[in-house]
Amino acid sequence: MNQTAALCALRFALRESRSAFQNFKIFMVSLFLGTAIIAGVGSVTANISDSIRKDGRIFLGGDLEISQNQQRLAQDERTYLNQWGMLSEVAILRSMAHVENDSSLVDLKAVDGAYPLYGDLDLQAGQYIPEMLLKQGQNWGVIISSALAARLNLRRGDSLSLGTARYQVRGIIAKEPDANNQGFQLAPGAIIALDSLFENSLIQPGSLIRYYNRLKLNQGINSENLKLNIKKNFPEKSWRIRDSSSGGAGLRRFVGRMGQFMALVGLAALLVGGVGVSNAVRAYLDDKTNSIATYKILGGTGQLILMTYLGQILFIATGAILLGLITGGLLPIAAGEIMKESLPIEFGWALYPKALLLAAFYSYSVAVIFTLWPLGKAVQLPAARLFRKTVSKRGAIGQSLPYIAVIAGLLILLIMVVIYMSEFRMLTAVTLASAAGAFLILLGASTWAKAMARRIPRPKNPIFRIALSNIYRPGNATNAIVLSLGLGLILFTSIALIEHNLLREIKDRVSGEAPSFFFLDIQKDQHDAFTDYLASREGVQRYRTVPNLRGRVTHVKAIAARHAPVKSEGKWILRGDKGITFTPILPADNIITAGQWWPENYDGPPQVSISKQMADSMDIAIDDTITVNILSRNFTLPVSSIRSFNWESFGINYVMMLDPKTLKSAPFTYVATAKALAGDEREIYRELSQKFPGISVIRMAEILDNAVALLGKLSASIDVMAAITIISGIAVLAGAIAAGHKTRIYDAAVLKVVGATRYDILKAYIIEFILLGLLTGAIAMILGSLGAYCVIKFVMDMSWQLPLDIPAGTVSASVLVTLAFGMVSIWLAMSARPADILRRHTS
Amino acid sequence: MTNKAILQLKDIFLKFSGESHEIEVLNGINLDIDRGSSVAILGPSGSGKSSLLSIVTGLEKQTSGSVTVAGHILDHMNEDQLALFRRDNMGIILQSFHLIPTMTALENVAVPLELAGQKDAMATAEAALDHVGLRHRLAHYPAQLSGGEQQRVAIARAVAPNPKIIFADEPTGNLDGKTGHKIIELIFNLQKKFNTTLIMITHDTQVAQHCDRILYIQDGLIVDRQSQKGPSDEEDTSDQKSTTKKVAE
């Protein structure tokens, strides 16, 4: 294209744009929404990750953290560390908190006077000072979480027991600076003085307690160098050493994953918006056919006309996209305000060019992809239609090939970029493929429905005839309505069905197979009394106790764990300490798949039985060795057998089980499970808590409630994203219905002239919209159910159930939404005066 | 084709495939039109007048036959080449004006000039509008103009590039009698002023009387030719294969 033609195209585009904006409202809304979501999600995610990274030491609780199980630092180790900065010690353990008539499991944090090294421990009332936790009279101090306060109905000044010591509530936590460092918490939290632990029965040999030693480094000390120094000076220690870059790593991972998911949903909303773009462009160009033909008559080439209108459309798109980018770019400010209560970091605001550029690229790609086809068709319109509207040859397929090639090329590029930018490429690819598949199926189903409507024997009733023919007549909105609403409804139906089946599975499993209680920290000297109680207590159906220690795999087949080749499904086994047990008898739900189980009275050298998952993921065979550090002793153990078992049975399962002799004399505690009748659970819980105050009791019913609540929160955020896709679809639906508005008005005028009443016209349109709503709802119901079925059966491997209320809800929602928007159009059509309409139509 | 001829049609046939049978629109048109002359094409609805016009303007391709305009054979030109040819050689006035609604009168007239890359397009357009008596309507949009004014803008647009041929398809079809009269006067005045060839489709025999030649077309054939200015041009048809018949007066 030469410069003259390019300048002409630009000039014509600007002139055409003078009154064009009113035709592009839905076009702009569609692009704005998709752009704002993607830009916003990208910016918020980057902002949170940056803020967490910047304040990593607050999350970690120090510049450096050295942690280990069950052992405090020796004095020389403290002395060594003290030279580099201020040292603070924190112990984390689980315990039972008891008040007069109730008890609760508690995640306990015992801190020293230097805590917190970074950040502030904020209380609901008053200010935290370390002295609050010290002993005053008979009571130590405790600061409890609001969850524990609610659970045990506690206020400031109330008392409770932890172990054998009494504590007075001296504050309720508002914000804990290193709360996210502990990962997932099973129970509500409480903070006590470290010194109080040593007056307590909470620490016993074998207790599940982990000590964290945090350093606030002196000026000029580099944490990386210090880490190396520590490993060099204490090579035998199985300490876990982390620096502030690890601070909040789990949260960053979670935020990143949520961000990925939300970006995908934003892209889905943008794709739905693409349908709106296509509709708007088609409707606009339908009005421009005479202008296009005029340009051709006056000497405009196809290329010039294409550039004129493409330029105009992109100019309008730029306005919407810019607005979306600004909104998305500013979203971190709002997000920071919302999240500052729950996250202990300072949210600054910054521009994230990568997130904005990506959003702009996606939006422009969608705009061009969905514009080119209707634009190409319009450009190919023969100018001769100005002379003869009824008989005009359609463009040959050869003329469409360049457009098809460009659209295909852009689509492939868009898909490649989306997948490349994603952390979970396979998941993203599957999601995009599913969305594309859903689109094609929706389009195919809509086309099939139109063909069927055409083939149905023409109804005798003219109202029904009009309603049915409106579905397939030239210029119908059927495809647009089905596509715009369909995708959002498919997503919503799938999510609802997956949630339903997930919750049902959790509740069924827990009420069926799962034990009623898990017990931790049962001391050796309590074991017999504990089992006697369970054996004799009415209402207890079964129980099991197992010795328990903590250990860490340091070597696999003589290769250090951090260098050992491990498949992704086994990496968790090498991360941190894991539970280890020893037993003479193979547990009932374990099956030997290789090697041999030891005899009950085994008296030979140490050996270990490992899980099939561990063996497969680390390529371990019988007689290969693993080295495990237990209570600071390294045990190099040959594998004598490999077992398979089902984690989902809720039994006490162990990846590593040692022979009955090796650890018999080690300091260990017992863990146990018990199944009780539902009606006796509360009473048993209360009795056990009183009889054995040092034993931590986990009620499955409470865990289930927490899990359901967590699932509810997660699903709420997922539902919000699905709703955004539906809102985008509704905007497009409104546009699709509005696009047919003029035709509807004209039809209504003509019908009135030939004698139809307003009620007749109303009936025809209502029937039309109900049919369209039913069609869309039915397709969404089928595809949504199919999608959910695949996820439940093949991804989650659970049983499937189809509740009728969800599909019925989908179809109802579809009909109601289509009818609601249709009614606006119908009302306007009915109100127009026939004479005015017909006069305008002929002039 | 004679040296004087600006337009030559040879054995023009136009056929479409209908649902059940073939539709024959033009059935063998042969025609020469002299440079600088004015020709009226008369005929009933459906006779093929508009189809003939769309073929000679390159807006539609004939099924068979040959079209030569100003020495250029249009038959093998592609769509873009035809558009450029129209831009440089033809002015077209349509019954429904077909102004671009989002452009002012001045901008509408300037379009073919801008397409041709003329640097003083706006000035030329202004002069053209002056010729048609619309100097005071330069900044008005088509919706702000009367039917007669819109047609005058369309005329100005057609003559502004100084085309070799002006085609007018029922230029007064959407106008009242008095206005239509003025428009016709204007068209012929401009034709004489710019010394272009004029080919006009019309129902109105009185309008046709203004032209140098009148062609009657019926059922896709030229059935009668009358010259207002000289002997009948029957000699032009002597080697034609098409049949002719007198139109009942």
PDB file of N, CA, C and O in Angstrom, chain A residues 510-569:
ATOM      1  N   VAL A 510     -15.212 -39.029  55.325  1.00  0.00           N
ATOM      2  CA  VAL A 510     -14.937 -38.743  56.735  1.00  0.00           C
ATOM      3  C   VAL A 510     -15.954 -39.449  57.614  1.00  0.00           C
ATOM      4  O   VAL A 510     -15.614 -40.060  58.624  1.00  0.00           O
ATOM      5  N   SER A 511     -17.227 -39.380  57.205  1.00  0.00           N
ATOM      6  CA  SER A 511     -18.228 -40.001  58.072  1.00  0.00           C
ATOM      7  C   SER A 511     -18.148 -41.512  57.971  1.00  0.00           C
ATOM      8  O   SER A 511     -18.460 -42.238  58.909  1.00  0.00           O
ATOM      9  N   GLY A 512     -17.675 -42.025  56.796  1.00  0.00           N
ATOM     10  CA  GLY A 512     -17.611 -43.470  56.606  1.00  0.00           C
ATOM     11  C   GLY A 512     -16.340 -44.067  57.157  1.00  0.00           C
ATOM     12  O   GLY A 512     -16.357 -44.774  58.159  1.00  0.00           O
ATOM     13  N   GLU A 513     -15.241 -43.747  56.493  1.00  0.00           N
ATOM     14  CA  GLU A 513     -14.008 -44.479  56.779  1.00  0.00           C
ATOM     15  C   GLU A 513     -13.123 -43.797  57.812  1.00  0.00           C
ATOM     16  O   GLU A 513     -12.366 -44.452  58.506  1.00  0.00           O
ATOM     17  N   ALA A 514     -13.170 -42.460  57.833  1.00  0.00           N
ATOM     18  CA  ALA A 514     -12.158 -41.749  58.611  1.00  0.00           C
ATOM     19  C   ALA A 514     -12.378 -41.951  60.113  1.00  0.00           C
ATOM     20  O   ALA A 514     -13.516 -42.094  60.567  1.00  0.00           O
ATOM     21  N   PRO A 515     -11.285 -41.948  60.877  1.00  0.00           N
ATOM     22  CA  PRO A 515     -11.438 -42.033  62.333  1.00  0.00           C
ATOM     23  C   PRO A 515     -12.112 -40.762  62.875  1.00  0.00           C
ATOM     24  O   PRO A 515     -12.145 -39.745  62.212  1.00  0.00           O
ATOM     25  N   SER A 516     -12.607 -40.843  64.087  1.00  0.00           N
ATOM     26  CA  SER A 516     -13.206 -39.679  64.737  1.00  0.00           C
ATOM     27  C   SER A 516     -12.127 -38.797  65.353  1.00  0.00           C
ATOM     28  O   SER A 516     -12.289 -37.593  65.469  1.00  0.00           O
ATOM     29  N   PHE A 517     -11.048 -39.431  65.793  1.00  0.00           N
ATOM     30  CA  PHE A 517      -9.989 -38.677  66.489  1.00  0.00           C
ATOM     31  C   PHE A 517      -8.612 -39.109  66.005  1.00  0.00           C
ATOM     32  O   PHE A 517      -8.396 -40.269  65.666  1.00  0.00           O
ATOM     33  N   PHE A 518      -7.692 -38.139  65.993  1.00  0.00           N
ATOM     34  CA  PHE A 518      -6.262 -38.418  65.912  1.00  0.00           C
ATOM     35  C   PHE A 518      -5.660 -37.946  67.231  1.00  0.00           C
ATOM     36  O   PHE A 518      -6.030 -36.896  67.741  1.00  0.00           O
ATOM     37  N   PHE A 519      -4.732 -38.719  67.763  1.00  0.00           N
ATOM     38  CA  PHE A 519      -4.081 -38.340  69.022  1.00  0.00           C
ATOM     39  C   PHE A 519      -2.587 -38.223  68.799  1.00  0.00           C
ATOM     40  O   PHE A 519      -1.976 -39.082  68.161  1.00  0.00           O
ATOM     41  N   LEU A 520      -1.995 -37.160  69.339  1.00  0.00           N
ATOM     42  CA  LEU A 520      -0.551 -36.940  69.204  1.00  0.00           C
ATOM     43  C   LEU A 520       0.063 -36.808  70.592  1.00  0.00           C
ATOM     44  O   LEU A 520      -0.628 -36.486  71.557  1.00  0.00           O
ATOM     45  N   ASP A 521       1.371 -37.024  70.620  1.00  0.00           N
ATOM     46  CA  ASP A 521       2.151 -36.810  71.859  1.00  0.00           C
ATOM     47  C   ASP A 521       1.686 -37.690  73.018  1.00  0.00           C
ATOM     48  O   ASP A 521       1.638 -37.254  74.170  1.00  0.00           O
ATOM     49  N   ILE A 522       1.363 -38.935  72.734  1.00  0.00           N
ATOM     50  CA  ILE A 522       1.040 -39.879  73.813  1.00  0.00           C
ATOM     51  C   ILE A 522       2.371 -40.407  74.349  1.00  0.00           C
ATOM     52  O   ILE A 522       3.130 -41.049  73.632  1.00  0.00           O
ATOM     53  N   GLN A 523       2.684 -40.092  75.571  1.00  0.00           N
ATOM     54  CA  GLN A 523       3.968 -40.499  76.147  1.00  0.00           C
ATOM     55  C   GLN A 523       3.955 -41.999  76.409  1.00  0.00           C
ATOM     56  O   GLN A 523       2.894 -42.617  76.558  1.00  0.00           O
ATOM     57  N   LYS A 524       5.169 -42.541  76.494  1.00  0.00           N
ATOM     58  CA  LYS A 524       5.297 -43.994  76.701  1.00  0.00           C
ATOM     59  C   LYS A 524       4.560 -44.420  77.966  1.00  0.00           C
ATOM     60  O   LYS A 524       3.867 -45.441  77.986  1.00  0.00           O
ATOM     61  N   ASP A 525       4.722 -43.578  79.019  1.00  0.00           N
ATOM     62  CA  ASP A 525       4.129 -43.989  80.291  1.00  0.00           C
ATOM     63  C   ASP A 525       2.617 -43.761  80.340  1.00  0.00           C
ATOM     64  O   ASP A 525       1.956 -44.128  81.297  1.00  0.00           O
ATOM     65  N   GLN A 526       2.085 -43.124  79.312  1.00  0.00           N
ATOM     66  CA  GLN A 526       0.635 -42.915  79.258  1.00  0.00           C
ATOM     67  C   GLN A 526      -0.061 -43.973  78.397  1.00  0.00           C
ATOM     68  O   GLN A 526      -1.281 -44.115  78.436  1.00  0.00           O
ATOM     69  N   HIS A 527       0.761 -44.696  77.640  1.00  0.00           N
ATOM     70  CA  HIS A 527       0.205 -45.542  76.582  1.00  0.00           C
ATOM     71  C   HIS A 527      -0.807 -46.559  77.115  1.00  0.00           C
ATOM     72  O   HIS A 527      -1.922 -46.690  76.594  1.00  0.00           O
ATOM     73  N   ASP A 528      -0.415 -47.267  78.151  1.00  0.00           N
ATOM     74  CA  ASP A 528      -1.291 -48.349  78.628  1.00  0.00           C
ATOM     75  C   ASP A 528      -2.596 -47.792  79.182  1.00  0.00           C
ATOM     76  O   ASP A 528      -3.678 -48.338  78.897  1.00  0.00           O
ATOM     77  N   ALA A 529      -2.490 -46.715  79.966  1.00  0.00           N
ATOM     78  CA  ALA A 529      -3.702 -46.124  80.542  1.00  0.00           C
ATOM     79  C   ALA A 529      -4.607 -45.601  79.433  1.00  0.00           C
ATOM     80  O   ALA A 529      -5.835 -45.718  79.492  1.00  0.00           O
ATOM     81  N   PHE A 530      -3.972 -45.052  78.426  1.00  0.00           N
ATOM     82  CA  PHE A 530      -4.723 -44.503  77.283  1.00  0.00           C
ATOM     83  C   PHE A 530      -5.481 -45.619  76.556  1.00  0.00           C
ATOM     84  O   PHE A 530      -6.681 -45.502  76.289  1.00  0.00           O
ATOM     85  N   THR A 531      -4.785 -46.694  76.233  1.00  0.00           N
ATOM     86  CA  THR A 531      -5.436 -47.783  75.493  1.00  0.00           C
ATOM     87  C   THR A 531      -6.479 -48.483  76.362  1.00  0.00           C
ATOM     88  O   THR A 531      -7.523 -48.927  75.852  1.00  0.00           O
ATOM     89  N   ASP A 532      -6.216 -48.555  77.677  1.00  0.00           N
ATOM     90  CA  ASP A 532      -7.221 -49.143  78.575  1.00  0.00           C
ATOM     91  C   ASP A 532      -8.514 -48.340  78.518  1.00  0.00           C
ATOM     92  O   ASP A 532      -9.619 -48.899  78.462  1.00  0.00           O
ATOM     93  N   TYR A 533      -8.374 -47.015  78.527  1.00  0.00           N
ATOM     94  CA  TYR A 533      -9.570 -46.166  78.471  1.00  0.00           C
ATOM     95  C   TYR A 533     -10.352 -46.429  77.185  1.00  0.00           C
ATOM     96  O   TYR A 533     -11.568 -46.618  77.222  1.00  0.00           O
ATOM     97  N   LEU A 534      -9.640 -46.439  76.071  1.00  0.00           N
ATOM     98  CA  LEU A 534     -10.325 -46.619  74.787  1.00  0.00           C
ATOM     99  C   LEU A 534     -10.969 -47.996  74.696  1.00  0.00           C
ATOM    100  O   LEU A 534     -12.083 -48.142  74.162  1.00  0.00           O
ATOM    101  N   ALA A 535     -10.276 -48.974  75.231  1.00  0.00           N
ATOM    102  CA  ALA A 535     -10.790 -50.344  75.133  1.00  0.00           C
ATOM    103  C   ALA A 535     -12.074 -50.494  75.936  1.00  0.00           C
ATOM    104  O   ALA A 535     -12.989 -51.229  75.535  1.00  0.00           O
ATOM    105  N   SER A 536     -12.139 -49.778  77.043  1.00  0.00           N
ATOM    106  CA  SER A 536     -13.288 -49.981  77.926  1.00  0.00           C
ATOM    107  C   SER A 536     -14.412 -48.991  77.693  1.00  0.00           C
ATOM    108  O   SER A 536     -15.534 -49.191  78.151  1.00  0.00           O
ATOM    109  N   ARG A 537     -14.120 -47.929  76.993  1.00  0.00           N
ATOM    110  CA  ARG A 537     -15.123 -46.859  76.846  1.00  0.00           C
ATOM    111  C   ARG A 537     -16.203 -47.264  75.855  1.00  0.00           C
ATOM    112  O   ARG A 537     -15.916 -47.602  74.709  1.00  0.00           O
ATOM    113  N   GLU A 538     -17.448 -47.195  76.291  1.00  0.00           N
ATOM    114  CA  GLU A 538     -18.560 -47.481  75.392  1.00  0.00           C
ATOM    115  C   GLU A 538     -18.635 -46.391  74.338  1.00  0.00           C
ATOM    116  O   GLU A 538     -18.469 -45.207  74.662  1.00  0.00           O
ATOM    117  N   GLY A 539     -18.904 -46.803  73.148  1.00  0.00           N
ATOM    118  CA  GLY A 539     -18.978 -45.802  72.072  1.00  0.00           C
ATOM    119  C   GLY A 539     -17.734 -45.789  71.214  1.00  0.00           C
ATOM    120  O   GLY A 539     -17.762 -45.304  70.082  1.00  0.00           O
ATOM    121  N   VAL A 540     -16.623 -46.296  71.730  1.00  0.00           N
ATOM    122  CA  VAL A 540     -15.398 -46.396  70.922  1.00  0.00           C
ATOM    123  C   VAL A 540     -15.477 -47.703  70.147  1.00  0.00           C
ATOM    124  O   VAL A 540     -15.532 -48.775  70.737  1.00  0.00           O
ATOM    125  N   GLN A 541     -15.465 -47.590  68.821  1.00  0.00           N
ATOM    126  CA  GLN A 541     -15.651 -48.790  67.994  1.00  0.00           C
ATOM    127  C   GLN A 541     -14.322 -49.475  67.691  1.00  0.00           C
ATOM    128  O   GLN A 541     -14.250 -50.702  67.662  1.00  0.00           O
ATOM    129  N   ARG A 542     -13.300 -48.680  67.455  1.00  0.00           N
ATOM    130  CA  ARG A 542     -11.978 -49.265  67.201  1.00  0.00           C
ATOM    131  C   ARG A 542     -10.927 -48.191  67.456  1.00  0.00           C
ATOM    132  O   ARG A 542     -11.218 -46.998  67.409  1.00  0.00           O
ATOM    133  N   TYR A 543      -9.685 -48.647  67.686  1.00  0.00           N
ATOM    134  CA  TYR A 543      -8.581 -47.702  67.875  1.00  0.00           C
ATOM    135  C   TYR A 543      -7.281 -48.372  67.466  1.00  0.00           C
ATOM    136  O   TYR A 543      -7.215 -49.598  67.332  1.00  0.00           O
ATOM    137  N   ARG A 544      -6.284 -47.562  67.284  1.00  0.00           N
ATOM    138  CA  ARG A 544      -4.955 -48.083  66.905  1.00  0.00           C
ATOM    139  C   ARG A 544      -3.904 -47.105  67.422  1.00  0.00           C
ATOM    140  O   ARG A 544      -4.078 -45.891  67.309  1.00  0.00           O
ATOM    141  N   THR A 545      -2.823 -47.641  68.009  1.00  0.00           N
ATOM    142  CA  THR A 545      -1.708 -46.776  68.437  1.00  0.00           C
ATOM    143  C   THR A 545      -0.447 -47.192  67.698  1.00  0.00           C
ATOM    144  O   THR A 545      -0.271 -48.376  67.374  1.00  0.00           O
ATOM    145  N   VAL A 546       0.406 -46.213  67.445  1.00  0.00           N
ATOM    146  CA  VAL A 546       1.618 -46.464  66.651  1.00  0.00           C
ATOM    147  C   VAL A 546       2.756 -45.627  67.233  1.00  0.00           C
ATOM    148  O   VAL A 546       2.548 -44.434  67.495  1.00  0.00           O
ATOM    149  N   PRO A 547       3.935 -46.200  67.427  1.00  0.00           N
ATOM    150  CA  PRO A 547       5.059 -45.367  67.882  1.00  0.00           C
ATOM    151  C   PRO A 547       5.450 -44.373  66.799  1.00  0.00           C
ATOM    152  O   PRO A 547       5.379 -44.706  65.613  1.00  0.00           O
ATOM    153  N   ASN A 548       5.878 -43.171  67.209  1.00  0.00           N
ATOM    154  CA  ASN A 548       6.145 -42.126  66.231  1.00  0.00           C
ATOM    155  C   ASN A 548       7.409 -41.336  66.568  1.00  0.00           C
ATOM    156  O   ASN A 548       7.590 -40.908  67.713  1.00  0.00           O
ATOM    157  N   LEU A 549       8.265 -41.177  65.576  1.00  0.00           N
ATOM    158  CA  LEU A 549       9.413 -40.287  65.693  1.00  0.00           C
ATOM    159  C   LEU A 549       9.447 -39.412  64.443  1.00  0.00           C
ATOM    160  O   LEU A 549       8.692 -39.635  63.503  1.00  0.00           O
ATOM    161  N   ARG A 550      10.383 -38.445  64.419  1.00  0.00           N
ATOM    162  CA  ARG A 550      10.558 -37.584  63.243  1.00  0.00           C
ATOM    163  C   ARG A 550      11.957 -37.799  62.713  1.00  0.00           C
ATOM    164  O   ARG A 550      12.913 -37.944  63.500  1.00  0.00           O
ATOM    165  N   GLY A 551      12.087 -37.860  61.441  1.00  0.00           N
ATOM    166  CA  GLY A 551      13.409 -38.034  60.847  1.00  0.00           C
ATOM    167  C   GLY A 551      13.467 -37.423  59.462  1.00  0.00           C
ATOM    168  O   GLY A 551      12.427 -37.113  58.853  1.00  0.00           O
ATOM    169  N   ARG A 552      14.687 -37.262  58.986  1.00  0.00           N
ATOM    170  CA  ARG A 552      14.883 -36.602  57.702  1.00  0.00           C
ATOM    171  C   ARG A 552      15.788 -37.430  56.825  1.00  0.00           C
ATOM    172  O   ARG A 552      16.850 -37.899  57.273  1.00  0.00           O
ATOM    173  N   VAL A 553      15.408 -37.641  55.561  1.00  0.00           N
ATOM    174  CA  VAL A 553      16.237 -38.404  54.629  1.00  0.00           C
ATOM    175  C   VAL A 553      17.409 -37.534  54.199  1.00  0.00           C
ATOM    176  O   VAL A 553      17.211 -36.453  53.649  1.00  0.00           O
ATOM    177  N   THR A 554      18.632 -38.004  54.471  1.00  0.00           N
ATOM    178  CA  THR A 554      19.806 -37.211  54.106  1.00  0.00           C
ATOM    179  C   THR A 554      20.489 -37.753  52.849  1.00  0.00           C
ATOM    180  O   THR A 554      21.151 -37.010  52.145  1.00  0.00           O
ATOM    181  N   HIS A 555      20.355 -39.069  52.617  1.00  0.00           N
ATOM    182  CA  HIS A 555      21.001 -39.669  51.449  1.00  0.00           C
ATOM    183  C   HIS A 555      20.077 -40.714  50.829  1.00  0.00           C
ATOM    184  O   HIS A 555      19.367 -41.430  51.557  1.00  0.00           O
ATOM    185  N   VAL A 556      20.102 -40.783  49.508  1.00  0.00           N
ATOM    186  CA  VAL A 556      19.385 -41.822  48.777  1.00  0.00           C
ATOM    187  C   VAL A 556      20.410 -42.563  47.931  1.00  0.00           C
ATOM    188  O   VAL A 556      21.061 -41.961  47.077  1.00  0.00           O
ATOM    189  N   LYS A 557      20.552 -43.847  48.199  1.00  0.00           N
ATOM    190  CA  LYS A 557      21.570 -44.670  47.506  1.00  0.00           C
ATOM    191  C   LYS A 557      22.930 -43.985  47.570  1.00  0.00           C
ATOM    192  O   LYS A 557      23.622 -43.848  46.565  1.00  0.00           O
ATOM    193  N   ALA A 558      23.268 -43.480  48.749  1.00  0.00           N
ATOM    194  CA  ALA A 558      24.561 -42.836  49.056  1.00  0.00           C
ATOM    195  C   ALA A 558      24.722 -41.476  48.385  1.00  0.00           C
ATOM    196  O   ALA A 558      25.793 -40.874  48.489  1.00  0.00           O
ATOM    197  N   ILE A 559      23.690 -40.979  47.703  1.00  0.00           N
ATOM    198  CA  ILE A 559      23.766 -39.635  47.103  1.00  0.00           C
ATOM    199  C   ILE A 559      23.047 -38.668  48.042  1.00  0.00           C
ATOM    200  O   ILE A 559      21.943 -38.981  48.514  1.00  0.00           O
ATOM    201  N   ALA A 560      23.685 -37.532  48.323  1.00  0.00           N
ATOM    202  CA  ALA A 560      23.054 -36.545  49.206  1.00  0.00           C
ATOM    203  C   ALA A 560      21.675 -36.192  48.669  1.00  0.00           C
ATOM    204  O   ALA A 560      21.474 -36.033  47.460  1.00  0.00           O
ATOM    205  N   ALA A 561      20.717 -36.042  49.572  1.00  0.00           N
ATOM    206  CA  ALA A 561      19.311 -35.879  49.184  1.00  0.00           C
ATOM    207  C   ALA A 561      19.105 -34.711  48.222  1.00  0.00           C
ATOM    208  O   ALA A 561      18.320 -34.809  47.278  1.00  0.00           O
ATOM    209  N   ARG A 562      19.859 -33.615  48.457  1.00  0.00           N
ATOM    210  CA  ARG A 562      19.612 -32.439  47.604  1.00  0.00           C
ATOM    211  C   ARG A 562      20.123 -32.658  46.184  1.00  0.00           C
ATOM    212  O   ARG A 562      19.767 -31.935  45.277  1.00  0.00           O
ATOM    213  N   HIS A 563      20.984 -33.681  45.983  1.00  0.00           N
ATOM    214  CA  HIS A 563      21.487 -33.964  44.640  1.00  0.00           C
ATOM    215  C   HIS A 563      20.858 -35.204  44.035  1.00  0.00           C
ATOM    216  O   HIS A 563      21.076 -35.514  42.872  1.00  0.00           O
ATOM    217  N   ALA A 564      20.087 -35.953  44.842  1.00  0.00           N
ATOM    218  CA  ALA A 564      19.546 -37.222  44.345  1.00  0.00           C
ATOM    219  C   ALA A 564      18.478 -36.975  43.283  1.00  0.00           C
ATOM    220  O   ALA A 564      17.655 -36.063  43.436  1.00  0.00           O
ATOM    221  N   PRO A 565      18.510 -37.770  42.204  1.00  0.00           N
ATOM    222  CA  PRO A 565      17.472 -37.608  41.180  1.00  0.00           C
ATOM    223  C   PRO A 565      16.121 -38.117  41.695  1.00  0.00           C
ATOM    224  O   PRO A 565      16.010 -39.267  42.088  1.00  0.00           O
ATOM    225  N   VAL A 566      15.139 -37.219  41.705  1.00  0.00           N
ATOM    226  CA  VAL A 566      13.823 -37.567  42.256  1.00  0.00           C
ATOM    227  C   VAL A 566      12.758 -37.039  41.311  1.00  0.00           C
ATOM    228  O   VAL A 566      12.834 -35.894  40.873  1.00  0.00           O
ATOM    229  N   LYS A 567      11.759 -37.880  41.031  1.00  0.00           N
ATOM    230  CA  LYS A 567      10.626 -37.398  40.208  1.00  0.00           C
ATOM    231  C   LYS A 567       9.791 -36.445  41.061  1.00  0.00           C
ATOM    232  O   LYS A 567       9.821 -36.494  42.297  1.00  0.00           O
ATOM    233  N   SER A 568       8.996 -35.613  40.377  1.00  0.00           N
ATOM    234  CA  SER A 568       8.292 -34.540  41.099  1.00  0.00           C
ATOM    235  C   SER A 568       7.356 -35.084  42.186  1.00  0.00           C
ATOM    236  O   SER A 568       7.226 -34.488  43.242  1.00  0.00           O
ATOM    237  N   GLU A 569       6.760 -36.286  41.934  1.00  0.00           N
ATOM    238  CA  GLU A 569       5.788 -36.788  42.921  1.00  0.00           C
ATOM    239  C   GLU A 569       6.455 -37.256  44.212  1.00  0.00           C
ATOM    240  O   GLU A 569       5.774 -37.489  45.206  1.00  0.00           O
TER     241      GLU A 569
END
